PDB file of C-alpha atoms in Angstrom:
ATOM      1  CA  UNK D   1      11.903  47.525  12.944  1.00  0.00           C
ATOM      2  CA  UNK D   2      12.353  44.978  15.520  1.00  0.00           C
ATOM      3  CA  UNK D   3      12.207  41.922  12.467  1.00  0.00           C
ATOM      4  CA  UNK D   4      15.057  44.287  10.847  1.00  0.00           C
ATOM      5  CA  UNK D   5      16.995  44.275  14.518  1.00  0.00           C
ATOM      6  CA  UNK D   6      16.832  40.882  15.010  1.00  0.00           C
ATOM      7  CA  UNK D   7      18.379  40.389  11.739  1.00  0.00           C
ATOM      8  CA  UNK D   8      21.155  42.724  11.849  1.00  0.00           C
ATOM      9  CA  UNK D   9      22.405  40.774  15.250  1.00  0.00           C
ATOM     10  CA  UNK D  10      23.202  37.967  12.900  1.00  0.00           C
ATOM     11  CA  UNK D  11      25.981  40.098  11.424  1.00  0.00           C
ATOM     12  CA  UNK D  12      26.848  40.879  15.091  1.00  0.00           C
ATOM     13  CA  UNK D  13      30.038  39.172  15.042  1.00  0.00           C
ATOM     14  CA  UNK D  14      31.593  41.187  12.553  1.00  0.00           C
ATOM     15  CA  UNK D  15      31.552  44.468  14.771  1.00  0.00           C
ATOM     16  CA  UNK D  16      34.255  45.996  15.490  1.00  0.00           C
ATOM     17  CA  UNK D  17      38.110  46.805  13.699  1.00  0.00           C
ATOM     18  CA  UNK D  18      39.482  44.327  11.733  1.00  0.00           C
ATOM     19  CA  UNK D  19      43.782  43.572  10.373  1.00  0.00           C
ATOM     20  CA  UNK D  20      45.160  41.187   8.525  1.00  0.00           C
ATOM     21  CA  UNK D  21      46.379  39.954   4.879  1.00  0.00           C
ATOM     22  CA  UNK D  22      44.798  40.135   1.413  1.00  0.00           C
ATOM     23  CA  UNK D  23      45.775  38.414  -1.493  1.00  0.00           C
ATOM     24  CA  UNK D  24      44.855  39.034  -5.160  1.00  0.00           C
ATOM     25  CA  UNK D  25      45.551  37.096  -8.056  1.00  0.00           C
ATOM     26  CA  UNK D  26      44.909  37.963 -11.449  1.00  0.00           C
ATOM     27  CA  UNK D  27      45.071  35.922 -14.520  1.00  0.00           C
ATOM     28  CA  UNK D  28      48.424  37.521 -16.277  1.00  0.00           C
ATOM     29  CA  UNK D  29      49.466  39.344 -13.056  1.00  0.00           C
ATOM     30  CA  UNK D  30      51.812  38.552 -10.108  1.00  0.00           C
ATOM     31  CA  UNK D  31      49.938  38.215  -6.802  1.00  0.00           C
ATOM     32  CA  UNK D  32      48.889  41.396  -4.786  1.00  0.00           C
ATOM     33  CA  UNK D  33      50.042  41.359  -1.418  1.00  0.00           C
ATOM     34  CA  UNK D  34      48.447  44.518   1.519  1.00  0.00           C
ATOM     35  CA  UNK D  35      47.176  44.926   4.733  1.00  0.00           C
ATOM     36  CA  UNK D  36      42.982  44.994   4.673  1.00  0.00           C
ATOM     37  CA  UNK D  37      41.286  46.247   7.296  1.00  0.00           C
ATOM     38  CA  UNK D  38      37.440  46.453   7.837  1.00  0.00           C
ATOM     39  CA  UNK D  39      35.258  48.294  10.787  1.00  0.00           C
ATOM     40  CA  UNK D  40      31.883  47.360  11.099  1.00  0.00           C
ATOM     41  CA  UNK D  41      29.183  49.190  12.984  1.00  0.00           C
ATOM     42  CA  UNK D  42      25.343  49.609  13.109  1.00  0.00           C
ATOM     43  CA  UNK D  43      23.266  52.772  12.475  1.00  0.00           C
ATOM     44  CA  UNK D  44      19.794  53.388  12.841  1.00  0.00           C
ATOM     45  CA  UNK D  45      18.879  52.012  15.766  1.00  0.00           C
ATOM     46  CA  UNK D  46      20.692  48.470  14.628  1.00  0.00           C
ATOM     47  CA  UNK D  47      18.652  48.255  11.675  1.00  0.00           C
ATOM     48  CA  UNK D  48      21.540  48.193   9.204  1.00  0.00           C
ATOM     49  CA  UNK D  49      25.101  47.181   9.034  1.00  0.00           C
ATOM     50  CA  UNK D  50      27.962  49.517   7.632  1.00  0.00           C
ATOM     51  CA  UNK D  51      31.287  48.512   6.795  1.00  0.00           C
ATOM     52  CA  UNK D  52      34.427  49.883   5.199  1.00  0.00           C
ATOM     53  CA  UNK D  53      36.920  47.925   3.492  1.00  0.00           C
ATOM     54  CA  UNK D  54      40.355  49.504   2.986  1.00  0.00           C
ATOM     55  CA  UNK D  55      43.759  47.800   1.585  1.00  0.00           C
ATOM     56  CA  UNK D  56      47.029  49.530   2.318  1.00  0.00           C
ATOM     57  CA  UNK D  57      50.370  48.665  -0.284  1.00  0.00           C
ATOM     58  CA  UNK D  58      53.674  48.281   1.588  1.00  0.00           C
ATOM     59  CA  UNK D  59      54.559  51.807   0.499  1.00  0.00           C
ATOM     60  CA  UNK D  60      51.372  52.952   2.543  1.00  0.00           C
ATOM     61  CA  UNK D  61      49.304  53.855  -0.167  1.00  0.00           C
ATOM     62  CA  UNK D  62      45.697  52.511  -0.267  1.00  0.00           C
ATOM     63  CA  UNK D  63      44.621  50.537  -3.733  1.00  0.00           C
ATOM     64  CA  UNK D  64      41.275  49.578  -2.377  1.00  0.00           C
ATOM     65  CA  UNK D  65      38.448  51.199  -0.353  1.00  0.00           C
ATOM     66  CA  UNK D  66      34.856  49.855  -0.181  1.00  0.00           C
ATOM     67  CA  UNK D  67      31.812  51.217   1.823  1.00  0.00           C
ATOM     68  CA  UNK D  68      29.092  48.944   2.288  1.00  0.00           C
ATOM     69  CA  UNK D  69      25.295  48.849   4.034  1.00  0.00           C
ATOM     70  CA  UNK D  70      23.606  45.932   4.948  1.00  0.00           C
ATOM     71  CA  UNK D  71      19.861  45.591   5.182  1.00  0.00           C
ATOM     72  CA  UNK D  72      17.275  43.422   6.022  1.00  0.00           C
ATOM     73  CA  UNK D  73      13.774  43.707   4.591  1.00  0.00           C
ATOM     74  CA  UNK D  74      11.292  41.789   7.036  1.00  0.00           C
ATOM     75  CA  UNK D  75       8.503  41.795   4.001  1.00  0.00           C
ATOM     76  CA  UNK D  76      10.757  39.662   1.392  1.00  0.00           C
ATOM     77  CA  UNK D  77      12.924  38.542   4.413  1.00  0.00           C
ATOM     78  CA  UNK D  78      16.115  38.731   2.548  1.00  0.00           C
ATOM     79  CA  UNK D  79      19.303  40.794   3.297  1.00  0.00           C
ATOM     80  CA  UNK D  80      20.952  43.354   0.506  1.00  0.00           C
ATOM     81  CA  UNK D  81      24.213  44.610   0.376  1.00  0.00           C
ATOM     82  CA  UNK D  82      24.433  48.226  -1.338  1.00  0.00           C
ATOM     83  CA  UNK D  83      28.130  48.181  -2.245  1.00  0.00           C
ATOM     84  CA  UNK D  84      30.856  51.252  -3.162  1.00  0.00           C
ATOM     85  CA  UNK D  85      33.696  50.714  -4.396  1.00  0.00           C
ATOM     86  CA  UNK D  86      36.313  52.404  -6.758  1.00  0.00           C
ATOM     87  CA  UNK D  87      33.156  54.449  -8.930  1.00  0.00           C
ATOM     88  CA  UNK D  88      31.053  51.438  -8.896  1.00  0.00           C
ATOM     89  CA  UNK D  89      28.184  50.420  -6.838  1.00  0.00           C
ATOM     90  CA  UNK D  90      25.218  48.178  -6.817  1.00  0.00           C
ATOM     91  CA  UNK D  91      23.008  46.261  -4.458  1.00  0.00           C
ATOM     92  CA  UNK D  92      23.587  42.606  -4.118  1.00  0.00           C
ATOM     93  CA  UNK D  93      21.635  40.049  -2.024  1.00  0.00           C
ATOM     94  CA  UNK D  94      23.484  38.731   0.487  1.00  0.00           C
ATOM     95  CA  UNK D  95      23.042  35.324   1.599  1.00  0.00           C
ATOM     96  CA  UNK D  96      23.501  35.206   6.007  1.00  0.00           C
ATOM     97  CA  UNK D  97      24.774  31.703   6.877  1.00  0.00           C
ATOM     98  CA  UNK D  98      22.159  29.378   8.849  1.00  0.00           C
ATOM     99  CA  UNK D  99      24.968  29.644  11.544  1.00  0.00           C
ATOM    100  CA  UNK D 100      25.197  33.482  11.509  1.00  0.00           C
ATOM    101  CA  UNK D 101      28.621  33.374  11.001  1.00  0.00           C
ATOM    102  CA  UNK D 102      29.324  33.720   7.641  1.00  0.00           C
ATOM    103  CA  UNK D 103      27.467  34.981   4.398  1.00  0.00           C
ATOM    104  CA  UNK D 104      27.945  35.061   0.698  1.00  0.00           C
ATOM    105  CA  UNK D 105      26.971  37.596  -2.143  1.00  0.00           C
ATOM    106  CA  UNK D 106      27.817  37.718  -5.499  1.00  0.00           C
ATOM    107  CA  UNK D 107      28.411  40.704  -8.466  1.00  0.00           C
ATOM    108  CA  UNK D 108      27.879  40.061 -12.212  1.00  0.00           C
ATOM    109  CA  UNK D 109      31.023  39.611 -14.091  1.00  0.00           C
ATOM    110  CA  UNK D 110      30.134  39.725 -17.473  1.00  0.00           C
ATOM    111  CA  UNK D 111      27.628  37.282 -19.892  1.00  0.00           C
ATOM    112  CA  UNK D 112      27.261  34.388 -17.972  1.00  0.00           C
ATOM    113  CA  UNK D 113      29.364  35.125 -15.522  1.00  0.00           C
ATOM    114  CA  UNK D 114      29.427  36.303 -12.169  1.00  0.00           C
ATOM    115  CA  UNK D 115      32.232  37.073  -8.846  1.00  0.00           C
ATOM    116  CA  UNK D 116      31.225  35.043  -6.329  1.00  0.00           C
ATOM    117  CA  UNK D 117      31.846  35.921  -2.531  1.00  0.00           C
ATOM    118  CA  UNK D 118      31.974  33.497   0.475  1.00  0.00           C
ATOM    119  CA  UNK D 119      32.902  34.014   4.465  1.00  0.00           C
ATOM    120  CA  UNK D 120      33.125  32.268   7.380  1.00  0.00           C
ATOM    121  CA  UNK D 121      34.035  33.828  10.911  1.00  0.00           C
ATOM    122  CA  UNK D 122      35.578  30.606  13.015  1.00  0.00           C
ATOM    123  CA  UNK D 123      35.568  32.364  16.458  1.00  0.00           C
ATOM    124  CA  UNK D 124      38.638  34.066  16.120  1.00  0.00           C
ATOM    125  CA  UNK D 125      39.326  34.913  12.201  1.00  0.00           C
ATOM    126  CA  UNK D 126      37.766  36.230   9.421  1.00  0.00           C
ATOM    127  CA  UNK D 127      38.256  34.598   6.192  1.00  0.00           C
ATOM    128  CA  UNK D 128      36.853  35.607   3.177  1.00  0.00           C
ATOM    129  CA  UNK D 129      37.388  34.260  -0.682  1.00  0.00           C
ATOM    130  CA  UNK D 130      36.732  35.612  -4.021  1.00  0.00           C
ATOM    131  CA  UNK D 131      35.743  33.448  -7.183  1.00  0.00           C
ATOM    132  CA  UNK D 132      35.290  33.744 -10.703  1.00  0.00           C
ATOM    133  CA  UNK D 133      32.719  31.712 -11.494  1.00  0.00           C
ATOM    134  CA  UNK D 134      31.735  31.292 -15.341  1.00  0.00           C
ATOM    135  CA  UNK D 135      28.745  29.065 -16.196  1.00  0.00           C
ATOM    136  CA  UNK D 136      29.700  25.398 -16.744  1.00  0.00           C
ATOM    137  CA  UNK D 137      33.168  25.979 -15.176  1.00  0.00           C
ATOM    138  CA  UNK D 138      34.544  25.977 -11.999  1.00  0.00           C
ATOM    139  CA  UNK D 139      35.058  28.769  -9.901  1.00  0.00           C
ATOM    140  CA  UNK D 140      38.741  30.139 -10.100  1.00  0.00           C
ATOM    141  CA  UNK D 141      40.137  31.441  -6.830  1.00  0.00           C
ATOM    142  CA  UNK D 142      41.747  34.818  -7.113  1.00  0.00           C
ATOM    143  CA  UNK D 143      40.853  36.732  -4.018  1.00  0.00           C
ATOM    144  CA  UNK D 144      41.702  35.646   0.164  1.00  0.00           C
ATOM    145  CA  UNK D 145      41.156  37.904   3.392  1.00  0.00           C
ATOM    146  CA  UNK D 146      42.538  36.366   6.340  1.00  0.00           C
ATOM    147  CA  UNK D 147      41.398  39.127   8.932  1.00  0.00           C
ATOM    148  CA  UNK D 148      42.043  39.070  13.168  1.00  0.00           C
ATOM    149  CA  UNK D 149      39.688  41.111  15.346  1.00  0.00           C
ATOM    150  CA  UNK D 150      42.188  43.821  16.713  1.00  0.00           C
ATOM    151  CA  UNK D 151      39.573  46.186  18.929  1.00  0.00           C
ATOM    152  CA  UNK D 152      36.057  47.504  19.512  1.00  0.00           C
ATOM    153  CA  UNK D 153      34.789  50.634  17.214  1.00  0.00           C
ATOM    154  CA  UNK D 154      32.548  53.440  17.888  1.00  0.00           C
ATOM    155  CA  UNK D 155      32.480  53.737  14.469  1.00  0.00           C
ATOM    156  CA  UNK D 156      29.787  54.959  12.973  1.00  0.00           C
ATOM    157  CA  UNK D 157      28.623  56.559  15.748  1.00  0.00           C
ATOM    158  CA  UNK D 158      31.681  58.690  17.044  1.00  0.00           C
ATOM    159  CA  UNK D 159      31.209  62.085  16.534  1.00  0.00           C
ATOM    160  CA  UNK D 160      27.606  62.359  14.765  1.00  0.00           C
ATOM    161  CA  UNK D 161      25.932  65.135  15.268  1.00  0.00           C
ATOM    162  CA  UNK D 162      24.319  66.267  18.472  1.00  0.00           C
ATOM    163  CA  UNK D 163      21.547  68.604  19.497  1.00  0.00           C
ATOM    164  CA  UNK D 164      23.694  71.586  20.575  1.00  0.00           C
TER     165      UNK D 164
END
């Protein structure tokens, strides 16, 4: 456990409640435009790393909501990301910058193609970008988070069960 701990603080930075802008742009569609928020918390004694993701339209209606859990195995020491998101789900290595502020993962997209995820945490802002990446071609941006850190969570810890 304490190889799995030691990891997890590398994602330490991203604790807490997150606001700010995403943008989506599809090939044939006008750019998407909401309000993402994330809130990040550990479980288990710090051993893994939940998040949820959720997008809110102007109207206040939510188009997007992700749940996410982070692990570290000590024995292959690599980090997966088991991912939920609108009936989907999968686990995806993650790759945890050298810096431990930033990471990447990626989801299959299709033959020989794939959705490639990077961000980078500055200090102050969370920025993360989506590409589709097909093989021999460039990657083609279509997805930015620009996220602020707005507050502390006790999420996922607030109101678990107790004893009594």
């Amino acid at each position: 456990m304490a190889a799995q701990v030691e990891a997890a603080h590398r994602l330490d930075w991203m604790h807490g409640k997150w606001r700010g802008e995403a943008r989506m742009k599809m090939p044939g569609a006008p750019e998407h435009v909401v309000v993402h928020t994330e809130r990040v918390g550990t479980l288990l004694d710090g051993t893994i790393t939940v998040i949820e993701g959720k997008s809110f339209n102007p109207d206040g209606s939510v188009p997007f909501n992700a749940f996410a859990v982070v692990s570290y195995d000590p024995q292959t020491k690599a980090y997966v990301m088991n991912s939920h998101t609108g009936g989907r789900s999968g686990n995806f290595p993650l790759a945890v910058s050298e810096t431990g502020k930033g990471y990447s993962w990626e989801v299959p997209a299709g033959p020989k193609a794939r959705v490639r995820y990077t961000a980078v945490f500055d200090g102050t802002t969370w920025t993360e970008t989506g590409d589709f990446v097909a093989e021999g071609q460039p990657g083609r941006p279509f997805f930015k988070m620009v996220l602020k850190r707005v507050g502390d969570s006790d999420w996922p810890m607030a109101g678990s069960m107790t004893r009594d």
